[in-house]
PDB file of C-alpha atoms and ligand atoms in Angstrom:
ATOM      1  CA  MET A   1       1.032  -7.946  11.544  1.00 65.00           C
ATOM      2  CA  PRO A   2      -0.067  -4.312  11.994  1.00 66.00           C
ATOM      3  CA  GLU A   3      -3.445  -3.626  13.633  1.00 68.00           C
ATOM      4  CA  VAL A   4      -6.091  -3.797  10.921  1.00 69.00           C
ATOM      5  CA  PRO A   5      -9.794  -3.045  11.209  1.00 71.00           C
ATOM      6  CA  GLU A   6     -11.878  -6.212  10.827  1.00 77.00           C
ATOM      7  CA  ASN A   7     -14.944  -4.459   9.405  1.00 90.00           C
ATOM      8  CA  LEU A   8     -13.548  -4.513   5.863  1.00 96.00           C
ATOM      9  CA  LYS A   9     -13.077  -8.304   5.791  1.00 97.00           C
ATOM     10  CA  GLY A  10     -15.238  -9.892   3.097  1.00 98.00           C
ATOM     11  CA  ARG A  11     -16.397  -6.540   1.674  1.00 98.00           C
ATOM     12  CA  ASP A  12     -16.226  -5.421  -1.956  1.00 98.00           C
ATOM     13  CA  LEU A  13     -14.435  -2.301  -3.194  1.00 98.00           C
ATOM     14  CA  LEU A  14     -16.706  -0.976  -5.931  1.00 98.00           C
ATOM     15  CA  SER A  15     -16.477   2.780  -5.265  1.00 98.00           C
ATOM     16  CA  LEU A  16     -14.759   5.020  -2.695  1.00 98.00           C
ATOM     17  CA  HIS A  17     -18.239   6.400  -1.962  1.00 98.00           C
ATOM     18  CA  ASP A  18     -18.971   3.096  -0.179  1.00 98.00           C
ATOM     19  CA  LEU A  19     -16.155   3.572   2.366  1.00 98.00           C
ATOM     20  CA  SER A  20     -16.424   5.635   5.542  1.00 97.00           C
ATOM     21  CA  PRO A  21     -13.708   8.276   6.092  1.00 97.00           C
ATOM     22  CA  GLU A  22     -12.307   6.056   8.868  1.00 96.00           C
ATOM     23  CA  GLU A  23     -12.140   2.992   6.610  1.00 97.00           C
ATOM     24  CA  LEU A  24     -10.430   5.007   3.897  1.00 97.00           C
ATOM     25  CA  THR A  25      -7.856   6.326   6.365  1.00 97.00           C
ATOM     26  CA  ALA A  26      -7.265   2.776   7.680  1.00 97.00           C
ATOM     27  CA  ILE A  27      -6.463   1.627   4.125  1.00 98.00           C
ATOM     28  CA  LEU A  28      -4.016   4.524   3.634  1.00 98.00           C
ATOM     29  CA  ASN A  29      -2.344   3.871   7.001  1.00 98.00           C
ATOM     30  CA  LEU A  30      -1.877   0.192   6.210  1.00 98.00           C
ATOM     31  CA  ALA A  31      -0.595   1.113   2.727  1.00 98.00           C
ATOM     32  CA  ASP A  32       2.109   3.273   4.375  1.00 98.00           C
ATOM     33  CA  GLU A  33       3.048   0.456   6.775  1.00 98.00           C
ATOM     34  CA  LEU A  34       3.248  -2.124   3.990  1.00 98.00           C
ATOM     35  CA  LYS A  35       5.366   0.240   1.899  1.00 98.00           C
ATOM     36  CA  GLU A  36       7.792   0.682   4.779  1.00 98.00           C
ATOM     37  CA  MET A  37       8.006  -3.069   5.367  1.00 98.00           C
ATOM     38  CA  GLN A  38       8.663  -3.704   1.687  1.00 98.00           C
ATOM     39  CA  LYS A  39      11.391  -1.027   1.592  1.00 98.00           C
ATOM     40  CA  LYS A  40      13.079  -2.561   4.660  1.00 98.00           C
ATOM     41  CA  GLY A  41      12.834  -6.035   3.146  1.00 98.00           C
ATOM     42  CA  GLU A  42      10.608  -7.285   5.986  1.00 98.00           C
ATOM     43  CA  PRO A  43       8.415 -10.196   4.825  1.00 97.00           C
ATOM     44  CA  HIS A  44       4.654  -9.608   5.089  1.00 98.00           C
ATOM     45  CA  PRO A  45       2.949 -12.804   3.882  1.00 98.00           C
ATOM     46  CA  TYR A  46      -0.552 -11.886   5.107  1.00 98.00           C
ATOM     47  CA  LEU A  47      -2.331 -13.666   2.240  1.00 98.00           C
ATOM     48  CA  GLN A  48      -0.478 -16.951   2.240  1.00 98.00           C
ATOM     49  CA  GLY A  49      -2.456 -19.568   0.307  1.00 98.00           C
ATOM     50  CA  LYS A  50      -4.942 -17.000  -1.037  1.00 98.00           C
ATOM     51  CA  THR A  51      -5.691 -16.519  -4.718  1.00 98.00           C
ATOM     52  CA  LEU A  52      -6.929 -13.457  -6.639  1.00 98.00           C
ATOM     53  CA  GLY A  53      -8.499 -13.703 -10.103  1.00 98.00           C
ATOM     54  CA  MET A  54      -8.023 -10.624 -12.291  1.00 98.00           C
ATOM     55  CA  ILE A  55     -10.550 -10.188 -15.114  1.00 98.00           C
ATOM     56  CA  PHE A  56      -9.483  -7.665 -17.768  1.00 98.00           C
ATOM     57  CA  GLN A  57     -11.837  -6.465 -20.479  1.00 96.00           C
ATOM     58  CA  LYS A  58      -9.576  -3.448 -21.221  1.00 97.00           C
ATOM     59  CA  SER A  59      -5.804  -2.952 -21.499  1.00 97.00           C
ATOM     60  CA  SER A  60      -3.612  -2.325 -18.470  1.00 98.00           C
ATOM     61  CA  THR A  61       0.011  -1.897 -17.469  1.00 98.00           C
ATOM     62  CA  ARG A  62      -0.078  -0.597 -13.888  1.00 98.00           C
ATOM     63  CA  THR A  63      -3.206  -2.310 -12.583  1.00 98.00           C
ATOM     64  CA  ARG A  64      -2.285  -5.736 -13.889  1.00 98.00           C
ATOM     65  CA  VAL A  65       1.335  -5.684 -12.778  1.00 98.00           C
ATOM     66  CA  SER A  66       0.749  -4.024  -9.409  1.00 98.00           C
ATOM     67  CA  PHE A  67      -2.064  -6.427  -8.424  1.00 98.00           C
ATOM     68  CA  GLU A  68      -0.055  -9.456  -9.545  1.00 98.00           C
ATOM     69  CA  VAL A  69       3.069  -8.346  -7.681  1.00 98.00           C
ATOM     70  CA  ALA A  70       0.943  -7.360  -4.671  1.00 98.00           C
ATOM     71  CA  MET A  71      -0.420 -10.894  -4.351  1.00 98.00           C
ATOM     72  CA  TYR A  72       3.057 -12.368  -4.761  1.00 98.00           C
ATOM     73  CA  GLN A  73       4.579 -10.131  -2.081  1.00 98.00           C
ATOM     74  CA  LEU A  74       1.697 -10.985   0.276  1.00 98.00           C
ATOM     75  CA  GLY A  75       2.409 -14.692  -0.152  1.00 98.00           C
ATOM     76  CA  GLY A  76      -0.608 -15.367  -2.372  1.00 98.00           C
ATOM     77  CA  TYR A  77      -1.174 -15.998  -6.060  1.00 98.00           C
ATOM     78  CA  ALA A  78      -2.813 -14.013  -8.858  1.00 98.00           C
ATOM     79  CA  LEU A  79      -4.348 -15.293 -12.093  1.00 98.00           C
ATOM     80  CA  PHE A  80      -4.675 -13.042 -15.146  1.00 98.00           C
ATOM     81  CA  LEU A  81      -8.033 -13.746 -16.815  1.00 97.00           C
ATOM     82  CA  SER A  82      -8.504 -12.066 -20.163  1.00 94.00           C
ATOM     83  CA  ALA A  83     -12.249 -11.564 -20.619  1.00 91.00           C
ATOM     84  CA  GLY A  84     -11.949 -12.588 -24.265  1.00 90.00           C
ATOM     85  CA  ASP A  85     -10.562 -15.982 -23.258  1.00 92.00           C
ATOM     86  CA  LEU A  86     -13.120 -16.662 -20.534  1.00 96.00           C
ATOM     87  CA  GLN A  87     -16.519 -18.133 -21.457  1.00 96.00           C
ATOM     88  CA  LEU A  88     -17.750 -14.653 -20.476  1.00 94.00           C
ATOM     89  CA  GLY A  89     -16.580 -13.593 -23.929  1.00 90.00           C
ATOM     90  CA  ARG A  90     -18.894 -16.236 -25.465  1.00 93.00           C
ATOM     91  CA  GLY A  91     -21.961 -15.223 -23.536  1.00 94.00           C
ATOM     92  CA  GLU A  92     -21.713 -16.938 -20.131  1.00 96.00           C
ATOM     93  CA  THR A  93     -23.389 -14.542 -17.734  1.00 97.00           C
ATOM     94  CA  ILE A  94     -21.560 -12.352 -15.252  1.00 97.00           C
ATOM     95  CA  ALA A  95     -23.664 -13.916 -12.496  1.00 98.00           C
ATOM     96  CA  ASP A  96     -22.612 -17.480 -13.364  1.00 98.00           C
ATOM     97  CA  THR A  97     -19.004 -16.391 -13.805  1.00 98.00           C
ATOM     98  CA  GLY A  98     -19.082 -14.856 -10.325  1.00 98.00           C
ATOM     99  CA  ARG A  99     -20.660 -17.933  -8.756  1.00 98.00           C
ATOM    100  CA  VAL A 100     -18.148 -20.305 -10.338  1.00 98.00           C
ATOM    101  CA  LEU A 101     -15.014 -18.219  -9.761  1.00 98.00           C
ATOM    102  CA  SER A 102     -15.984 -17.896  -6.088  1.00 98.00           C
ATOM    103  CA  ARG A 103     -15.553 -21.667  -5.748  1.00 98.00           C
ATOM    104  CA  TYR A 104     -11.849 -21.354  -6.665  1.00 98.00           C
ATOM    105  CA  LEU A 105     -10.756 -17.878  -5.665  1.00 98.00           C
ATOM    106  CA  ASP A 106     -10.508 -15.749  -2.506  1.00 98.00           C
ATOM    107  CA  GLY A 107     -11.098 -12.494  -4.385  1.00 98.00           C
ATOM    108  CA  ILE A 108     -11.825 -11.122  -7.865  1.00 98.00           C
ATOM    109  CA  MET A 109     -10.502  -7.933  -9.418  1.00 98.00           C
ATOM    110  CA  ILE A 110     -12.280  -6.748 -12.558  1.00 98.00           C
ATOM    111  CA  ARG A 111     -11.573  -4.030 -15.128  1.00 98.00           C
ATOM    112  CA  THR A 112     -14.476  -3.491 -17.492  1.00 98.00           C
ATOM    113  CA  TYR A 113     -16.799  -0.927 -19.091  1.00 97.00           C
ATOM    114  CA  ALA A 114     -20.050  -0.712 -17.139  1.00 98.00           C
ATOM    115  CA  GLN A 115     -20.046  -0.092 -13.387  1.00 98.00           C
ATOM    116  CA  ALA A 116     -23.304  -2.094 -13.364  1.00 98.00           C
ATOM    117  CA  ASP A 117     -21.364  -5.182 -14.511  1.00 98.00           C
ATOM    118  CA  VAL A 118     -19.006  -4.906 -11.552  1.00 98.00           C
ATOM    119  CA  GLU A 119     -21.993  -4.501  -9.247  1.00 98.00           C
ATOM    120  CA  GLU A 120     -23.659  -7.539 -10.838  1.00 98.00           C
ATOM    121  CA  LEU A 121     -20.493  -9.590 -10.349  1.00 98.00           C
ATOM    122  CA  ALA A 122     -20.296  -8.503  -6.718  1.00 98.00           C
ATOM    123  CA  ARG A 123     -23.931  -9.477  -6.103  1.00 98.00           C
ATOM    124  CA  HIS A 124     -23.325 -13.026  -7.294  1.00 98.00           C
ATOM    125  CA  ALA A 125     -19.762 -13.634  -6.154  1.00 98.00           C
ATOM    126  CA  ALA A 126     -19.301 -15.058  -2.679  1.00 98.00           C
ATOM    127  CA  VAL A 127     -15.822 -13.511  -2.444  1.00 98.00           C
ATOM    128  CA  PRO A 128     -14.788  -9.819  -2.387  1.00 98.00           C
ATOM    129  CA  VAL A 129     -14.890  -8.019  -5.742  1.00 99.00           C
ATOM    130  CA  ILE A 130     -12.454  -5.156  -6.402  1.00 99.00           C
ATOM    131  CA  ASN A 131     -13.110  -2.568  -9.115  1.00 98.00           C
ATOM    132  CA  GLY A 132      -9.953  -2.205 -11.213  1.00 98.00           C
ATOM    133  CA  LEU A 133     -11.557   0.549 -13.363  1.00 98.00           C
ATOM    134  CA  THR A 134     -14.898   1.032 -15.063  1.00 98.00           C
ATOM    135  CA  ASP A 135     -16.136   3.835 -17.320  1.00 98.00           C
ATOM    136  CA  LEU A 136     -17.560   5.442 -14.159  1.00 98.00           C
ATOM    137  CA  THR A 137     -14.907   5.020 -11.452  1.00 98.00           C
ATOM    138  CA  HIS A 138     -11.294   4.036 -10.663  1.00 98.00           C
ATOM    139  CA  PRO A 139     -11.133   3.661  -6.870  1.00 99.00           C
ATOM    140  CA  CYS A 140      -7.771   1.822  -6.629  1.00 98.00           C
ATOM    141  CA  GLN A 141      -6.083   4.637  -8.543  1.00 99.00           C
ATOM    142  CA  ILE A 142      -7.375   7.269  -6.182  1.00 99.00           C
ATOM    143  CA  LEU A 143      -6.265   5.316  -3.094  1.00 99.00           C
ATOM    144  CA  ALA A 144      -2.737   5.468  -4.535  1.00 99.00           C
ATOM    145  CA  ASP A 145      -3.214   9.177  -5.311  1.00 99.00           C
ATOM    146  CA  LEU A 146      -4.295   9.927  -1.736  1.00 99.00           C
ATOM    147  CA  GLN A 147      -1.332   7.965  -0.356  1.00 99.00           C
ATOM    148  CA  THR A 148       0.981   9.958  -2.630  1.00 99.00           C
ATOM    149  CA  ILE A 149      -0.499  13.343  -1.687  1.00 99.00           C
ATOM    150  CA  ARG A 150      -0.259  12.523   2.023  1.00 98.00           C
ATOM    151  CA  GLU A 151       3.385  11.437   1.599  1.00 98.00           C
ATOM    152  CA  HIS A 152       4.335  14.662  -0.140  1.00 98.00           C
ATOM    153  CA  LYS A 153       2.118  17.120   1.734  1.00 98.00           C
ATOM    154  CA  GLY A 154       1.929  15.465   5.162  1.00 98.00           C
ATOM    155  CA  ARG A 155      -1.882  15.669   5.265  1.00 98.00           C
ATOM    156  CA  LEU A 156      -5.037  15.620   3.152  1.00 98.00           C
ATOM    157  CA  THR A 157      -7.672  17.581   5.078  1.00 98.00           C
ATOM    158  CA  GLY A 158      -7.804  21.238   4.078  1.00 98.00           C
ATOM    159  CA  LEU A 159      -5.670  20.929   0.929  1.00 98.00           C
ATOM    160  CA  LYS A 160      -7.058  22.059  -2.434  1.00 99.00           C
ATOM    161  CA  LEU A 161      -6.932  19.668  -5.396  1.00 99.00           C
ATOM    162  CA  ALA A 162      -7.611  20.916  -8.920  1.00 99.00           C
ATOM    163  CA  TYR A 163      -8.704  18.453 -11.589  1.00 99.00           C
ATOM    164  CA  VAL A 164      -8.489  19.881 -15.103  1.00 99.00           C
ATOM    165  CA  GLY A 165      -9.885  17.905 -18.029  1.00 98.00           C
ATOM    166  CA  ASP A 166     -12.414  15.193 -18.791  1.00 98.00           C
ATOM    167  CA  GLY A 167     -15.043  14.457 -16.128  1.00 98.00           C
ATOM    168  CA  ASN A 168     -14.229  10.738 -16.382  1.00 98.00           C
ATOM    169  CA  ASN A 169     -13.714   7.719 -14.112  1.00 98.00           C
ATOM    170  CA  VAL A 170     -10.594   9.232 -12.507  1.00 99.00           C
ATOM    171  CA  CYS A 171     -12.383  12.543 -11.936  1.00 99.00           C
ATOM    172  CA  HIS A 172     -15.377  10.766 -10.363  1.00 99.00           C
ATOM    173  CA  SER A 173     -13.240   8.767  -7.946  1.00 99.00           C
ATOM    174  CA  LEU A 174     -11.238  11.889  -7.074  1.00 99.00           C
ATOM    175  CA  LEU A 175     -14.504  13.632  -6.201  1.00 99.00           C
ATOM    176  CA  PHE A 176     -15.285  10.840  -3.729  1.00 98.00           C
ATOM    177  CA  GLY A 177     -11.701  10.543  -2.465  1.00 98.00           C
ATOM    178  CA  CYS A 178     -11.421  14.267  -1.745  1.00 98.00           C
ATOM    179  CA  ALA A 179     -14.880  14.530  -0.222  1.00 98.00           C
ATOM    180  CA  LYS A 180     -14.196  11.584   2.101  1.00 98.00           C
ATOM    181  CA  THR A 181     -10.857  12.952   3.311  1.00 98.00           C
ATOM    182  CA  GLY A 182     -11.742  16.633   3.736  1.00 98.00           C
ATOM    183  CA  MET A 183      -9.757  17.829   0.704  1.00 98.00           C
ATOM    184  CA  HIS A 184     -11.322  20.619  -1.332  1.00 98.00           C
ATOM    185  CA  ILE A 185     -11.729  19.751  -4.998  1.00 99.00           C
ATOM    186  CA  SER A 186     -12.267  22.070  -7.934  1.00 99.00           C
ATOM    187  CA  VAL A 187     -12.958  20.495 -11.335  1.00 99.00           C
ATOM    188  CA  ALA A 188     -12.700  22.364 -14.654  1.00 99.00           C
ATOM    189  CA  SER A 189     -13.914  20.677 -17.849  1.00 99.00           C
ATOM    190  CA  PRO A 190     -15.247  21.869 -21.199  1.00 98.00           C
ATOM    191  CA  GLU A 191     -19.008  22.409 -21.335  1.00 98.00           C
ATOM    192  CA  GLY A 192     -20.693  19.015 -21.722  1.00 98.00           C
ATOM    193  CA  TYR A 193     -17.617  17.059 -20.564  1.00 98.00           C
ATOM    194  CA  GLY A 194     -17.886  17.616 -16.808  1.00 98.00           C
ATOM    195  CA  PRO A 195     -18.380  14.900 -14.178  1.00 99.00           C
ATOM    196  CA  GLN A 196     -21.817  13.275 -13.958  1.00 98.00           C
ATOM    197  CA  GLN A 197     -24.195  15.329 -11.851  1.00 98.00           C
ATOM    198  CA  ARG A 198     -25.272  12.347  -9.734  1.00 98.00           C
ATOM    199  CA  VAL A 199     -21.621  11.706  -8.806  1.00 98.00           C
ATOM    200  CA  VAL A 200     -21.128  15.379  -7.892  1.00 98.00           C
ATOM    201  CA  GLU A 201     -24.254  15.238  -5.720  1.00 98.00           C
ATOM    202  CA  LEU A 202     -23.092  12.099  -3.887  1.00 98.00           C
ATOM    203  CA  ALA A 203     -19.640  13.630  -3.397  1.00 98.00           C
ATOM    204  CA  ARG A 204     -21.288  16.759  -1.954  1.00 98.00           C
ATOM    205  CA  GLN A 205     -23.135  14.531   0.529  1.00 98.00           C
ATOM    206  CA  ASP A 206     -19.807  12.949   1.531  1.00 98.00           C
ATOM    207  CA  ALA A 207     -18.230  16.415   1.718  1.00 98.00           C
ATOM    208  CA  ALA A 208     -20.871  17.674   4.142  1.00 98.00           C
ATOM    209  CA  ALA A 209     -19.494  15.256   6.743  1.00 96.00           C
ATOM    210  CA  THR A 210     -15.830  16.270   6.349  1.00 97.00           C
ATOM    211  CA  GLY A 211     -15.948  20.004   5.548  1.00 97.00           C
ATOM    212  CA  SER A 212     -14.596  19.490   2.027  1.00 98.00           C
ATOM    213  CA  ARG A 213     -15.729  21.887  -0.733  1.00 98.00           C
ATOM    214  CA  VAL A 214     -16.735  20.383  -4.090  1.00 98.00           C
ATOM    215  CA  GLU A 215     -16.725  22.792  -7.042  1.00 98.00           C
ATOM    216  CA  THR A 216     -17.237  22.123 -10.743  1.00 98.00           C
ATOM    217  CA  GLY A 217     -17.045  24.529 -13.655  1.00 98.00           C
ATOM    218  CA  VAL A 218     -15.463  25.359 -16.988  1.00 98.00           C
ATOM    219  CA  ASP A 219     -12.619  27.712 -15.975  1.00 98.00           C
ATOM    220  CA  PRO A 220      -9.222  25.979 -15.589  1.00 98.00           C
ATOM    221  CA  VAL A 221      -7.572  29.071 -14.058  1.00 98.00           C
ATOM    222  CA  ARG A 222     -10.227  29.255 -11.363  1.00 98.00           C
ATOM    223  CA  ALA A 223      -9.814  25.545 -10.596  1.00 98.00           C
ATOM    224  CA  VAL A 224      -6.021  25.708 -10.376  1.00 98.00           C
ATOM    225  CA  SER A 225      -5.885  28.970  -8.371  1.00 98.00           C
ATOM    226  CA  ASN A 226      -4.092  28.290  -5.068  1.00 98.00           C
ATOM    227  CA  ALA A 227      -4.225  24.529  -5.621  1.00 99.00           C
ATOM    228  CA  ASP A 228      -1.852  22.319  -3.630  1.00 99.00           C
ATOM    229  CA  VAL A 229      -2.378  19.432  -6.032  1.00 99.00           C
ATOM    230  CA  VAL A 230      -2.997  19.622  -9.795  1.00 99.00           C
ATOM    231  CA  VAL A 231      -4.331  16.526 -11.557  1.00 99.00           C
ATOM    232  CA  THR A 232      -5.291  15.709 -15.112  1.00 99.00           C
ATOM    233  CA  ASP A 233      -5.990  12.605 -17.199  1.00 98.00           C
ATOM    234  CA  VAL A 234      -6.260  11.644 -20.859  1.00 98.00           C
ATOM    235  CA  TRP A 235      -8.854  13.448 -22.977  1.00 98.00           C
ATOM    236  CA  ALA A 236     -10.112  10.213 -24.564  1.00 98.00           C
ATOM    237  CA  SER A 237     -10.450   7.237 -22.224  1.00 98.00           C
ATOM    238  CA  MET A 238     -10.426   3.569 -23.186  1.00 98.00           C
ATOM    239  CA  GLY A 239     -13.478   2.977 -25.352  1.00 97.00           C
ATOM    240  CA  GLN A 240     -13.520   6.580 -26.680  1.00 98.00           C
ATOM    241  CA  GLU A 241     -10.750   6.156 -29.260  1.00 96.00           C
ATOM    242  CA  ALA A 242     -13.092   7.208 -32.117  1.00 98.00           C
ATOM    243  CA  GLU A 243     -13.617  10.608 -30.450  1.00 98.00           C
ATOM    244  CA  GLN A 244      -9.894  11.292 -29.992  1.00 97.00           C
ATOM    245  CA  ALA A 245      -9.435  13.915 -32.770  1.00 97.00           C
ATOM    246  CA  GLU A 246     -12.617  15.807 -31.895  1.00 98.00           C
ATOM    247  CA  ARG A 247     -11.739  15.790 -28.210  1.00 98.00           C
ATOM    248  CA  VAL A 248      -8.245  17.193 -28.827  1.00 98.00           C
ATOM    249  CA  LYS A 249      -9.852  20.288 -30.363  1.00 98.00           C
ATOM    250  CA  ILE A 250     -12.345  20.725 -27.527  1.00 98.00           C
ATOM    251  CA  PHE A 251      -9.889  20.088 -24.694  1.00 98.00           C
ATOM    252  CA  THR A 252      -6.878  22.116 -25.910  1.00 98.00           C
ATOM    253  CA  PRO A 253      -7.651  25.094 -23.592  1.00 98.00           C
ATOM    254  CA  TYR A 254      -7.542  22.603 -20.685  1.00 98.00           C
ATOM    255  CA  GLN A 255      -3.920  21.541 -21.128  1.00 98.00           C
ATOM    256  CA  VAL A 256      -1.893  21.539 -17.905  1.00 99.00           C
ATOM    257  CA  ASN A 257       1.137  23.648 -18.859  1.00 98.00           C
ATOM    258  CA  ALA A 258       3.520  26.174 -17.303  1.00 98.00           C
ATOM    259  CA  ASN A 259       1.127  29.028 -17.984  1.00 98.00           C
ATOM    260  CA  LEU A 260      -1.745  27.334 -16.150  1.00 98.00           C
ATOM    261  CA  VAL A 261       0.191  26.112 -13.098  1.00 98.00           C
ATOM    262  CA  ARG A 262       1.446  29.664 -12.442  1.00 98.00           C
ATOM    263  CA  HIS A 263      -1.882  30.009 -10.639  1.00 98.00           C
ATOM    264  CA  ALA A 264      -1.256  27.050  -8.306  1.00 98.00           C
ATOM    265  CA  ARG A 265       0.547  27.329  -4.957  1.00 98.00           C
ATOM    266  CA  PRO A 266       4.342  27.453  -5.361  1.00 97.00           C
ATOM    267  CA  GLY A 267       4.808  24.040  -3.703  1.00 97.00           C
ATOM    268  CA  PHE A 268       2.044  22.311  -5.676  1.00 98.00           C
ATOM    269  CA  ILE A 269       2.454  18.706  -6.832  1.00 99.00           C
ATOM    270  CA  PHE A 270       1.296  17.288 -10.166  1.00 99.00           C
ATOM    271  CA  LEU A 271      -0.411  13.893 -10.474  1.00 99.00           C
ATOM    272  CA  HIS A 272      -1.520  11.852 -13.491  1.00 99.00           C
ATOM    273  CA  CYS A 273      -2.707   8.246 -13.261  1.00 98.00           C
ATOM    274  CA  LEU A 274      -0.900   7.386 -16.541  1.00 98.00           C
ATOM    275  CA  PRO A 275      -0.717   6.522 -19.364  1.00 98.00           C
ATOM    276  CA  ALA A 276      -0.099  10.159 -20.378  1.00 98.00           C
ATOM    277  CA  HIS A 277      -0.116  11.930 -23.732  1.00 98.00           C
ATOM    278  CA  ARG A 278       2.610  14.573 -23.552  1.00 98.00           C
ATOM    279  CA  GLY A 279       1.616  17.622 -25.588  1.00 98.00           C
ATOM    280  CA  GLU A 280      -2.107  16.916 -25.115  1.00 98.00           C
ATOM    281  CA  GLU A 281      -3.492  16.997 -21.555  1.00 98.00           C
ATOM    282  CA  VAL A 282      -0.076  17.882 -20.085  1.00 98.00           C
ATOM    283  CA  THR A 283       3.201  19.271 -21.398  1.00 98.00           C
ATOM    284  CA  ALA A 284       6.456  17.356 -20.975  1.00 98.00           C
ATOM    285  CA  GLU A 285       7.762  20.335 -18.995  1.00 98.00           C
ATOM    286  CA  ILE A 286       5.177  19.683 -16.271  1.00 98.00           C
ATOM    287  CA  ILE A 287       4.934  15.873 -16.182  1.00 99.00           C
ATOM    288  CA  ASP A 288       8.734  15.485 -16.364  1.00 98.00           C
ATOM    289  CA  GLY A 289       9.396  18.548 -14.224  1.00 98.00           C
ATOM    290  CA  PRO A 290      10.237  19.050 -10.539  1.00 98.00           C
ATOM    291  CA  ARG A 291       6.630  19.313  -9.270  1.00 98.00           C
ATOM    292  CA  SER A 292       5.577  15.988 -10.812  1.00 99.00           C
ATOM    293  CA  VAL A 293       5.153  12.980  -8.488  1.00 99.00           C
ATOM    294  CA  VAL A 294       3.712  10.625 -11.105  1.00 99.00           C
ATOM    295  CA  TRP A 295       6.291   7.858 -10.564  1.00 99.00           C
ATOM    296  CA  ASP A 296       5.644   7.764  -6.817  1.00 98.00           C
ATOM    297  CA  GLU A 297       1.949   7.748  -7.677  1.00 99.00           C
ATOM    298  CA  ALA A 298       2.389   4.764  -9.999  1.00 99.00           C
ATOM    299  CA  GLU A 299       4.467   2.917  -7.370  1.00 99.00           C
ATOM    300  CA  ASN A 300       1.833   3.518  -4.725  1.00 99.00           C
ATOM    301  CA  ARG A 301      -0.691   1.498  -6.728  1.00 99.00           C
ATOM    302  CA  LEU A 302       1.238  -1.506  -5.411  1.00 98.00           C
ATOM    303  CA  HIS A 303       1.209  -0.450  -1.758  1.00 98.00           C
ATOM    304  CA  ALA A 304      -2.374   0.842  -1.681  1.00 98.00           C
ATOM    305  CA  GLN A 305      -3.685  -2.325  -3.344  1.00 98.00           C
ATOM    306  CA  LYS A 306      -1.699  -4.524  -0.940  1.00 98.00           C
ATOM    307  CA  ALA A 307      -3.575  -2.754   1.852  1.00 98.00           C
ATOM    308  CA  VAL A 308      -6.926  -3.305   0.122  1.00 98.00           C
ATOM    309  CA  LEU A 309      -6.182  -6.991  -0.489  1.00 98.00           C
ATOM    310  CA  THR A 310      -4.963  -7.561   3.086  1.00 98.00           C
ATOM    311  CA  LEU A 311      -8.086  -5.945   4.522  1.00 98.00           C
ATOM    312  CA  LEU A 312     -10.719  -7.448   2.197  1.00 98.00           C
ATOM    313  CA  LEU A 313      -9.529 -11.010   1.461  1.00 98.00           C
TER     314      LEU A 313
HETATM  315  N1   CP B 401      -3.472   4.108 -14.121  1.00 74.08           N
HETATM  316  C1   CP B 401      -3.843   2.882 -14.558  1.00 74.08           C
HETATM  317  O1   CP B 401      -4.854   2.311 -14.127  1.00 74.08           O
HETATM  318  O2   CP B 401      -2.995   2.332 -15.468  1.00 74.08           O
HETATM  319  P1   CP B 401      -3.221   1.008 -16.337  1.00 74.08           P
HETATM  320  O3   CP B 401      -4.333   1.304 -17.309  1.00 74.08           O
HETATM  321  O4   CP B 401      -1.908   0.784 -16.984  1.00 74.08           O
HETATM  322  O5   CP B 401      -3.613  -0.108 -15.412  1.00 74.08           O
HETATM  323  N1  NVA B 402      -9.484   7.623 -17.849  1.00 74.08           N
HETATM  324  C1  NVA B 402      -8.552   6.637 -18.315  1.00 74.08           C
HETATM  325  C2  NVA B 402      -7.781   6.056 -17.162  1.00 74.08           C
HETATM  326  C3  NVA B 402      -6.768   5.017 -17.565  1.00 74.08           C
HETATM  327  C4  NVA B 402      -6.072   4.409 -16.380  1.00 74.08           C
HETATM  328  C5  NVA B 402      -9.282   5.537 -19.066  1.00 74.08           C
HETATM  329  O1  NVA B 402     -10.345   5.104 -18.608  1.00 74.08           O
HETATM  330  O2  NVA B 402      -8.804   5.125 -20.120  1.00 74.08           O
END
């Protein structure tokens, strides 16, 4: 078993803002070690006999499969719990659900709408709660993103990441992830679609400790200029399907395409959490092109989450 810090045992993972830079780095280091062990075929059953419940109130491909496989490879067991099939869907409270599930499970992962619901669950659950995406944040995704950037660039501190598009959950967690690791981040979104100001302010507080610069604005060229990493995400997130057509019109100048990435550094890498809409937020030429690392990024969900599970459960 690799050396792991004990201070994460029993904790929740609700937002990257809650982790210290050292804790975040410890997760990434363990993720790298677990990836290497898996590639070499070395067994790593650190969660033998442990069980994770996974509550989903929204769709998922990567999060569901990577958490389930993660528990299996760690020697534990994962249960898929569709929110619609739980009594939660018929009005049982989040608090009671958390209290009861804690009597069976060693950890709970939840994907839902309101961040406040995840916080409520964590308050009442006696076991660690892991945020598998809310409307506000997506911490597990950004752990995989940071692992991927470090693999391809050899470091995080001092790099510049450009996020072009909707100031959504992925953007918010990137703000925290960059600020905690000393990466500079520049966000460009249409007027009125930028990241929430309170998230930007908290990220700036985190950035003060690491020397990271946090910029937000409306100019995609400015954001992408000299970027080492270019990131985008869908223009309409889960729950915003009704706004899709209107958003396509507003966001079209924010497409990541060959013309825009001319302004990035020549060795830049492109990330997207997926699922992607080719021809909307990114062209096929970029996402399927030589600078794209999206498949490594998707794979790293598995390794990064194995690290989180090993440390928390
Ligand atoms: N990136 C991500 O979270 O994908 P899923 O919605 O498929 O889980
Ligand atoms: N912002 C997207 C991310 C999907 C993984 C959404 O919330 O739908």
